[in-house]
XYZ file of C-alpha atoms in Angstrom:
381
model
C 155.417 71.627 122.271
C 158.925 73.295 122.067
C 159.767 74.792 118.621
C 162.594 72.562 118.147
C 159.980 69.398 118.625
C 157.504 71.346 116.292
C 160.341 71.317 113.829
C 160.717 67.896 113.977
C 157.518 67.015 113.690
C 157.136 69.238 110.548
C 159.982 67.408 109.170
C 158.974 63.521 109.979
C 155.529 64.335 108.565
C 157.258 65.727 105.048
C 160.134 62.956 104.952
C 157.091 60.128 105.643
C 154.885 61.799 102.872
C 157.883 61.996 100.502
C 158.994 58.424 101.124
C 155.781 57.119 100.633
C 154.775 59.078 97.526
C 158.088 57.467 95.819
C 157.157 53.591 97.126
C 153.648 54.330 95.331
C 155.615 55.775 91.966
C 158.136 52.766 92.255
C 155.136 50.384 92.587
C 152.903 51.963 90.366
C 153.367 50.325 86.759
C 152.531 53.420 85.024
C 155.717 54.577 86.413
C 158.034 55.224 83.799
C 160.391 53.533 86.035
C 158.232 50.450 86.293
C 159.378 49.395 82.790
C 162.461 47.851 84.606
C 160.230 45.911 86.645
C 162.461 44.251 89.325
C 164.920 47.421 89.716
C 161.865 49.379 90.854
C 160.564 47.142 92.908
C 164.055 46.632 94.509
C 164.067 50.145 95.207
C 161.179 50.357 97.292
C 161.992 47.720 98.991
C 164.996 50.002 100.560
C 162.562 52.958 100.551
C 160.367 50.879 102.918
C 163.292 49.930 104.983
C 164.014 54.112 105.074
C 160.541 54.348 106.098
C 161.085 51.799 109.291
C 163.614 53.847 110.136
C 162.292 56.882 110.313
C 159.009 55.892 112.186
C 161.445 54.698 115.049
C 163.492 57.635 115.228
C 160.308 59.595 115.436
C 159.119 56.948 118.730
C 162.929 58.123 119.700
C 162.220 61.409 119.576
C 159.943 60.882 122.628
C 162.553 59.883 124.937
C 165.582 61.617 123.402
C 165.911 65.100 122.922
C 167.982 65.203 119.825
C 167.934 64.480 116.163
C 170.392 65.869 113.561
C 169.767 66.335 109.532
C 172.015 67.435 107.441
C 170.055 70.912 106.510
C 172.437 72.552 104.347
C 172.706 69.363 102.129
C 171.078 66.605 101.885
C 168.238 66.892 103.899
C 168.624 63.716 105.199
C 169.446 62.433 108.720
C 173.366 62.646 109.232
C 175.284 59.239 109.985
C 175.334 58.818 113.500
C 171.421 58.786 113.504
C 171.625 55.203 112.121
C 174.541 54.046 114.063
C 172.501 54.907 116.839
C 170.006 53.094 115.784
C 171.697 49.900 114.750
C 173.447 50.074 118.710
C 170.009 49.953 120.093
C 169.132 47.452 117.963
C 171.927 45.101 119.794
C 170.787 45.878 122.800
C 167.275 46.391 122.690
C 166.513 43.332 124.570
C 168.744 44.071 127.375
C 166.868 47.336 127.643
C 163.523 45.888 127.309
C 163.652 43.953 129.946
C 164.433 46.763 132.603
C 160.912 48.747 131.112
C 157.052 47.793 132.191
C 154.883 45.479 129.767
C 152.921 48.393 128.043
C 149.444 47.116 129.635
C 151.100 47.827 133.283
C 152.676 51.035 131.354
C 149.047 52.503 130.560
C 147.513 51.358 134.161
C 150.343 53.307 135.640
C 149.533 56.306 133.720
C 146.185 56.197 134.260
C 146.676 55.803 137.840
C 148.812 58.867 137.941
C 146.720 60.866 136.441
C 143.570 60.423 138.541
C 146.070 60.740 141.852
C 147.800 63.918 140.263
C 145.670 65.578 138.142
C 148.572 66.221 135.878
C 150.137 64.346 132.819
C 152.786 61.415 133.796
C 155.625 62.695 131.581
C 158.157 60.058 132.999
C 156.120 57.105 132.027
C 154.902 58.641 129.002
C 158.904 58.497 128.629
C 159.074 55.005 128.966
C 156.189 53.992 127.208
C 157.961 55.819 123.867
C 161.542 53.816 124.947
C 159.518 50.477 124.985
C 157.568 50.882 121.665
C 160.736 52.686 120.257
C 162.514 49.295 120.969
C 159.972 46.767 120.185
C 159.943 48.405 116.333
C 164.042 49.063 116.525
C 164.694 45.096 117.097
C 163.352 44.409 113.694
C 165.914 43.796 110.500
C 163.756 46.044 108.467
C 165.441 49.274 109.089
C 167.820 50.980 106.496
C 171.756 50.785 108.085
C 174.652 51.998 107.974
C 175.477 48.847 105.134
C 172.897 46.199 104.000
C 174.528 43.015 102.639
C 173.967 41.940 98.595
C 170.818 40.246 97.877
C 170.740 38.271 94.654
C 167.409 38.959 92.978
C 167.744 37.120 89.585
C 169.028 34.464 88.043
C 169.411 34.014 84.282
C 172.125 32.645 81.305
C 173.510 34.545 78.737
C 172.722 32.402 75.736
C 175.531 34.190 74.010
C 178.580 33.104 76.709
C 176.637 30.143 78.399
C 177.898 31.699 81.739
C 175.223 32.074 84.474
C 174.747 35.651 85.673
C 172.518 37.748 88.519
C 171.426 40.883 89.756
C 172.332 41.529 93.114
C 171.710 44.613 95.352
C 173.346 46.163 98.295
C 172.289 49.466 100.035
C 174.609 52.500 101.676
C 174.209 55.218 103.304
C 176.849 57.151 102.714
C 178.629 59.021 105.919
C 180.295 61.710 104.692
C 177.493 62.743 101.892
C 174.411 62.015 104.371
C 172.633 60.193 101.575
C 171.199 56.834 101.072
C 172.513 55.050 98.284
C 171.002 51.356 96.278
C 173.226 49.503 94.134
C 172.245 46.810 91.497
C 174.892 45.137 89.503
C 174.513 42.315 86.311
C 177.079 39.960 87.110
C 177.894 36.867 84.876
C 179.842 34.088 86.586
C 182.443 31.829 84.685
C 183.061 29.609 87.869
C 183.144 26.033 86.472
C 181.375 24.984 89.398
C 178.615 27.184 88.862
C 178.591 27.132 85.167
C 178.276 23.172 85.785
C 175.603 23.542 88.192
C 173.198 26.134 86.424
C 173.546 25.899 82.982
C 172.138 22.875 81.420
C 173.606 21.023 77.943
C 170.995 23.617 75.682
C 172.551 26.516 77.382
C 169.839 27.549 79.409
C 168.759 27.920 83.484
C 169.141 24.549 84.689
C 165.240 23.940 85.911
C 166.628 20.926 88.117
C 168.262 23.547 90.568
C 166.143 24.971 93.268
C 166.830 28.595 93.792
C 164.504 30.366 96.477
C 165.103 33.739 95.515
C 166.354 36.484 96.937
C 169.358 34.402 98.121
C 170.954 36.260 101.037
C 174.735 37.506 99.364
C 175.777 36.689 95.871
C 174.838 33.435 94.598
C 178.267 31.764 94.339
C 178.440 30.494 97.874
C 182.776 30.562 97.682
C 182.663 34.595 96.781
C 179.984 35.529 98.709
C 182.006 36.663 101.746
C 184.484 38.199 99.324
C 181.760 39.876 97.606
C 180.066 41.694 100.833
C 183.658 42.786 102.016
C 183.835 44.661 98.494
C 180.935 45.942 98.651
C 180.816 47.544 101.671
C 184.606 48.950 100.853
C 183.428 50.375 97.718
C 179.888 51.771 97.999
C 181.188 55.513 99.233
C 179.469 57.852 97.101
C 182.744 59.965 95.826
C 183.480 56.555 93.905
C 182.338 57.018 90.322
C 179.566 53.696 89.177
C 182.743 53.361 86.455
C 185.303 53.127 89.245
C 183.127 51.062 91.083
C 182.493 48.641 88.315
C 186.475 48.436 87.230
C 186.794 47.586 90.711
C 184.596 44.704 91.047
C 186.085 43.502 87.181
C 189.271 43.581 88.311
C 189.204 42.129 91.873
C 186.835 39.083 90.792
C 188.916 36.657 88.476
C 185.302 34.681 87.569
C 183.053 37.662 87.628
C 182.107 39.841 84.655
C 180.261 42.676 85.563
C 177.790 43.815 82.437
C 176.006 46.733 84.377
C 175.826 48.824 87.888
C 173.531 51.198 88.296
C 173.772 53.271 91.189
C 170.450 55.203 92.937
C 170.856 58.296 94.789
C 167.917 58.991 97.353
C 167.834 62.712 97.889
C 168.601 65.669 98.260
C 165.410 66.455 100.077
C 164.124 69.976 100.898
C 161.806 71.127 103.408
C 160.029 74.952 104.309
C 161.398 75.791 107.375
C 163.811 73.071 108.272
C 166.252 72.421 105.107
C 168.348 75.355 103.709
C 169.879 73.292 100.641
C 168.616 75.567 98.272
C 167.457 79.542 99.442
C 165.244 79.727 96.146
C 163.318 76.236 96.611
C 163.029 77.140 100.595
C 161.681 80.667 100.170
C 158.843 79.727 98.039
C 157.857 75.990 99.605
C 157.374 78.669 102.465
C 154.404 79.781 101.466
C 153.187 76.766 100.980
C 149.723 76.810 103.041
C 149.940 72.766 104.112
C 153.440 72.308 106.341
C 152.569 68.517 105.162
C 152.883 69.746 101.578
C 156.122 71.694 101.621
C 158.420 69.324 100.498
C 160.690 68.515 97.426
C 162.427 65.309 96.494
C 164.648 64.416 94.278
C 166.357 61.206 93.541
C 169.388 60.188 90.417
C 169.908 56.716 88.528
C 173.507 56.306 87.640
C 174.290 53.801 84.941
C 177.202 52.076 83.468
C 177.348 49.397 81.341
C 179.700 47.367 79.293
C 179.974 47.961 75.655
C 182.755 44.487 74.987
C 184.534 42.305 76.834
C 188.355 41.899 76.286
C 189.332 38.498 76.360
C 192.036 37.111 78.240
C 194.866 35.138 77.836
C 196.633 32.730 79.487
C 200.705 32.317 79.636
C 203.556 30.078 80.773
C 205.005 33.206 82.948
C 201.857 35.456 82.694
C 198.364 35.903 82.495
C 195.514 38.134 82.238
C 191.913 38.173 82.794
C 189.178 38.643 80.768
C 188.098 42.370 80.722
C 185.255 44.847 80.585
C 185.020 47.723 78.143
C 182.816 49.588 80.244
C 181.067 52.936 78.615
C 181.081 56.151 79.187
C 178.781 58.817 77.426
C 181.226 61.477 76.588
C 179.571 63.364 74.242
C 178.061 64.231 77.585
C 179.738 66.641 79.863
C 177.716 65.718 83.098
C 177.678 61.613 82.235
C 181.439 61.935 81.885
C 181.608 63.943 85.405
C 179.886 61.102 87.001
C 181.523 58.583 85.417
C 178.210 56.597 83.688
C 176.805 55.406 80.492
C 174.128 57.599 81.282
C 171.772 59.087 84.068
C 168.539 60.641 85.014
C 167.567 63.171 87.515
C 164.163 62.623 89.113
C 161.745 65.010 91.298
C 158.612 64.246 93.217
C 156.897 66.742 94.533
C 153.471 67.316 95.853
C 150.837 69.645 93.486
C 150.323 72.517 95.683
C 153.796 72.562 96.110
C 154.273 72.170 92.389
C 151.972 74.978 91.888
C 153.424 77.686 94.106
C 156.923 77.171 92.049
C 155.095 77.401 88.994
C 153.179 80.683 90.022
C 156.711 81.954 91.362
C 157.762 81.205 88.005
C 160.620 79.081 89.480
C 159.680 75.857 88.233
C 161.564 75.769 84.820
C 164.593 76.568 86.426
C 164.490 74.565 89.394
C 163.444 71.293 87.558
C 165.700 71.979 84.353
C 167.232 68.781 83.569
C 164.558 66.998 85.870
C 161.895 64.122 85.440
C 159.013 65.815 87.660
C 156.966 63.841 89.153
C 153.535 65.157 91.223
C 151.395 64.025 93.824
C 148.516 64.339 94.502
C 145.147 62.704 96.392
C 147.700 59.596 96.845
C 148.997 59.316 93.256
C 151.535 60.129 91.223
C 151.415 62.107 87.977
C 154.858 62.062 85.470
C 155.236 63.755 82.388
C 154.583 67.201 83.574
C-alpha cells in the first residue's frame, strides 16, 4: 500500500467513525439535542446521506487514484469530490453496462490467479468501478444541493395560518463544508389557509398529508422556493440575511425561525493541519481509528414580532418579520443569530490525551463536548 493510499485509508476510517458517532448522539434521546426531536432526527438523516457518500468515494478510491480534502480547513472533502460523484451518478448505467456481472468478475479473478500465480490488479480494478457504481446510482448520497423537504405540518392557533418545517442541505463550495437548513414557515395563501385550517382553527384532519412531502408544501411556490434555496444557502450568508431574504421575496410566507447546522471542521493526526495544537497531540494518539476531532455549530434566528402590512390605492407593503439578534453577544451578532452553540465529539482516548496535554480547556472553550466511547456517547463532560 502506497503512503498516499495509507493516508486515505487512515482518513475514511476516522471520517466513518466520526459520522457515525454523531448519527448515534443525534438518535440517542439522551442527547441534549434530542429534546428537539424532529430537528435531530433531520440531521442524521443528512449525516447518513454524508455517510453514503463517503463509503463510495472510498469503493472510488480503488479505481481512481485521487481524492482531495480540504486539510488546512475544513477537513472535509473539497467540492469537486461530489460533483464527481453526482456525474457518475448520471451515467452510471451507461458505464455499467460496459463492466462484467460481479459473479463472472470473481471467476475471472480466480482464474487468473491459478494461471498467473499473481494478483489480477486490472479486474480487481473493475470489480471496485462496478460496486463503486452500483452504490453511486442511489439518491442517498449528500450533493452538491438537496431540494426542501417539508417535515411538519401544524397551525398557529394565534394567526390561524398553516405553517411547516422544511429542510434543505448544502455543501458549501467555497467553505468545503456541509451545511442543513430548517426553516418555520407560516403560509397566509388563501388557498392553503382554506385547505388546512379547519372552522376551530386547527390542522384540518380531512387532508391527507404523507409526510415528508418532496419541496415546500404549497404546490404554486414550491419551484420558487427550491430556486431560493439553492441561491441562498452559501455559507458567507448570515441565518439573518438568509431569513430577510426568504421574508422579503415570499409575499405569503412568514418565516418564524431558520436554524442553520454547520458539519465540521473535522481534524485528523496525520492528514488535517486545521489546527497545529489539536494535530500534534491527536498524534500520539495510539489507535489511528481514534485520532479524530469533530465539531459541528447550530445557528439560530428567530422572529421576535411581525410588522403588519398595509395595503394602498398607489402602494403597498407586506407584512414583516422582526427577526432577533442577540447583541449583547459579540459572537451571535458576528454571525448574525438569535443565538448558537458550538458542539465537539470526540472519541475518549482522544479526549484523554488533550486532557493529559492539558489542552483540553482551551481547545473546547466555548464547546459542548461530547465523548465516545464502546459505541456511545457521553455529554456533559
Amino acid at each position: 500500500m502506497t503512503p498516499e493510499n495509507e493516508a486515505a485509508a487512515r482518513y475514511f476510517s476516522a471520517i466513518t467513525a466520526a459520522l457515525s458517532g454523531l448519527e448515534v448522539f443525534m438518535r440517542d434521546d439522551r442527547s441534549p439535542l434530542y429534546r428537539h426531536g424532529i430537528v435531530a432526527k433531520i440531521v442524521a438523516e443528512y449525516i447518513a446521506r454524508l455517510d453514503k457518500s463517503f463509503a463510495c468515494w472510498r469503493n472510488r478510491l480503488g479505481f481512481m487514484d485521487t481524492f482531495r480534502i480540504s486539510r488546512a480547513e475544513s477537513g472535509f472533502p473539497v467540492f469537486q469530490n461530489l460533483l464527481e460523484l453526482e456525474n457518475d451518478r448520471r451515467q452510471a448505467d451507461a458505464r455499467l453496462a460496459n463492466i462484467p456481472l460481479a459473479g463472472e468478475l470473481r471467476e475471472e479473478m480466480a482464474d487468473f490467479i491459478l494461471r498467473h500465480k499473481e494478483f489480477p490488479e486490472a479486474l480487481q480494478k473493475s470489480m471496485a468501478e462496478r460496486l463503486y457504481l452500483e452504490d453511486v446510482k442511489s439518491e442517498n448520497t449528500f450533493g452538491p444541493f438537496t431540494l426542501a423537504q417539508t417535515a411538519k405540518v401544524s397551525v398557529n392557533p394565534k394567526t390561524a395560518r398553516p405553517y411547516y418545517l422544511v429542510h434543505w442541505a448544502t455543501f458549501d463550495g467555497s467553505a468545503n463544508l456541509p451545511l442543513v437548513y430548517m426553516v418555520t414557515v407560516e403560509d397566509s395563501s388563501e388557498a392553503m389557509v382554506r385547505q388546512l385550517v379547519d372552522s376551530n382553527g386547527k390542522l384540518n384532519d380531512k387532508v391527507d398529508i404523507p409526510l415528508p412531502v418532496d419541496g415546500l408544501l404549497n404546490p404554486e411556490l414550491a419551484h420558487r422556493f427550491d430556486d431560493f434555496a439553492e441561491k441562498n444557502s452559501a455559507y458567507t450568508l448570515s441565518p439573518a440575511t438568509i431569513a430577510v431574504n426568504l421574508d422579503k421575496d415570499f409575499e405569503p410566507l412568514h418565516p418564524k425561525q431558520l436554524r442553520r447546522v454547520v458539519l465540521g471542521p473535522f481534524y485528523s493526526a496525520g492528514i488535517t493541519d486545521n489546527n497545529s495544537t489539536v494535530t500534534e497531540v491527536l498524534a500520539k494518539v495510539r489507535k489511528p481509528e481514534n485520532a479524530w476531532l469533530l465539531t459541528w455549530t447550530i445557528q439560530e434566528v428567530y422572529s421576535k414580532g411581525e410588522k403588519p402590512g398595509r395595503k394602498g390605492l398607489f402602494s403597498s407593503e407586506k407584512t414583516t418579520q422582526e427577526f432577533f439578534i442577540n447583541t449583547d453577544d459579540l459572537e451571535a451578532a458576528r454571525q448574525g443569530v438569535s443565538s448558537y452553540e458550538n458542539h465537539a465529539l470526540i472519541p475518549h482516548e482522544a479526549y484523554q490525551a488533550l486532557y493529559a496535554a492539558g489542552e483540553a480547556q482551551k481547545i473546547f472553550a466555548g464547546y459542548k463536548v461530547h465523548i465516545l466511547s464502546n459505541g456511545q456517547v457521553i455529554s456533559d463532560v
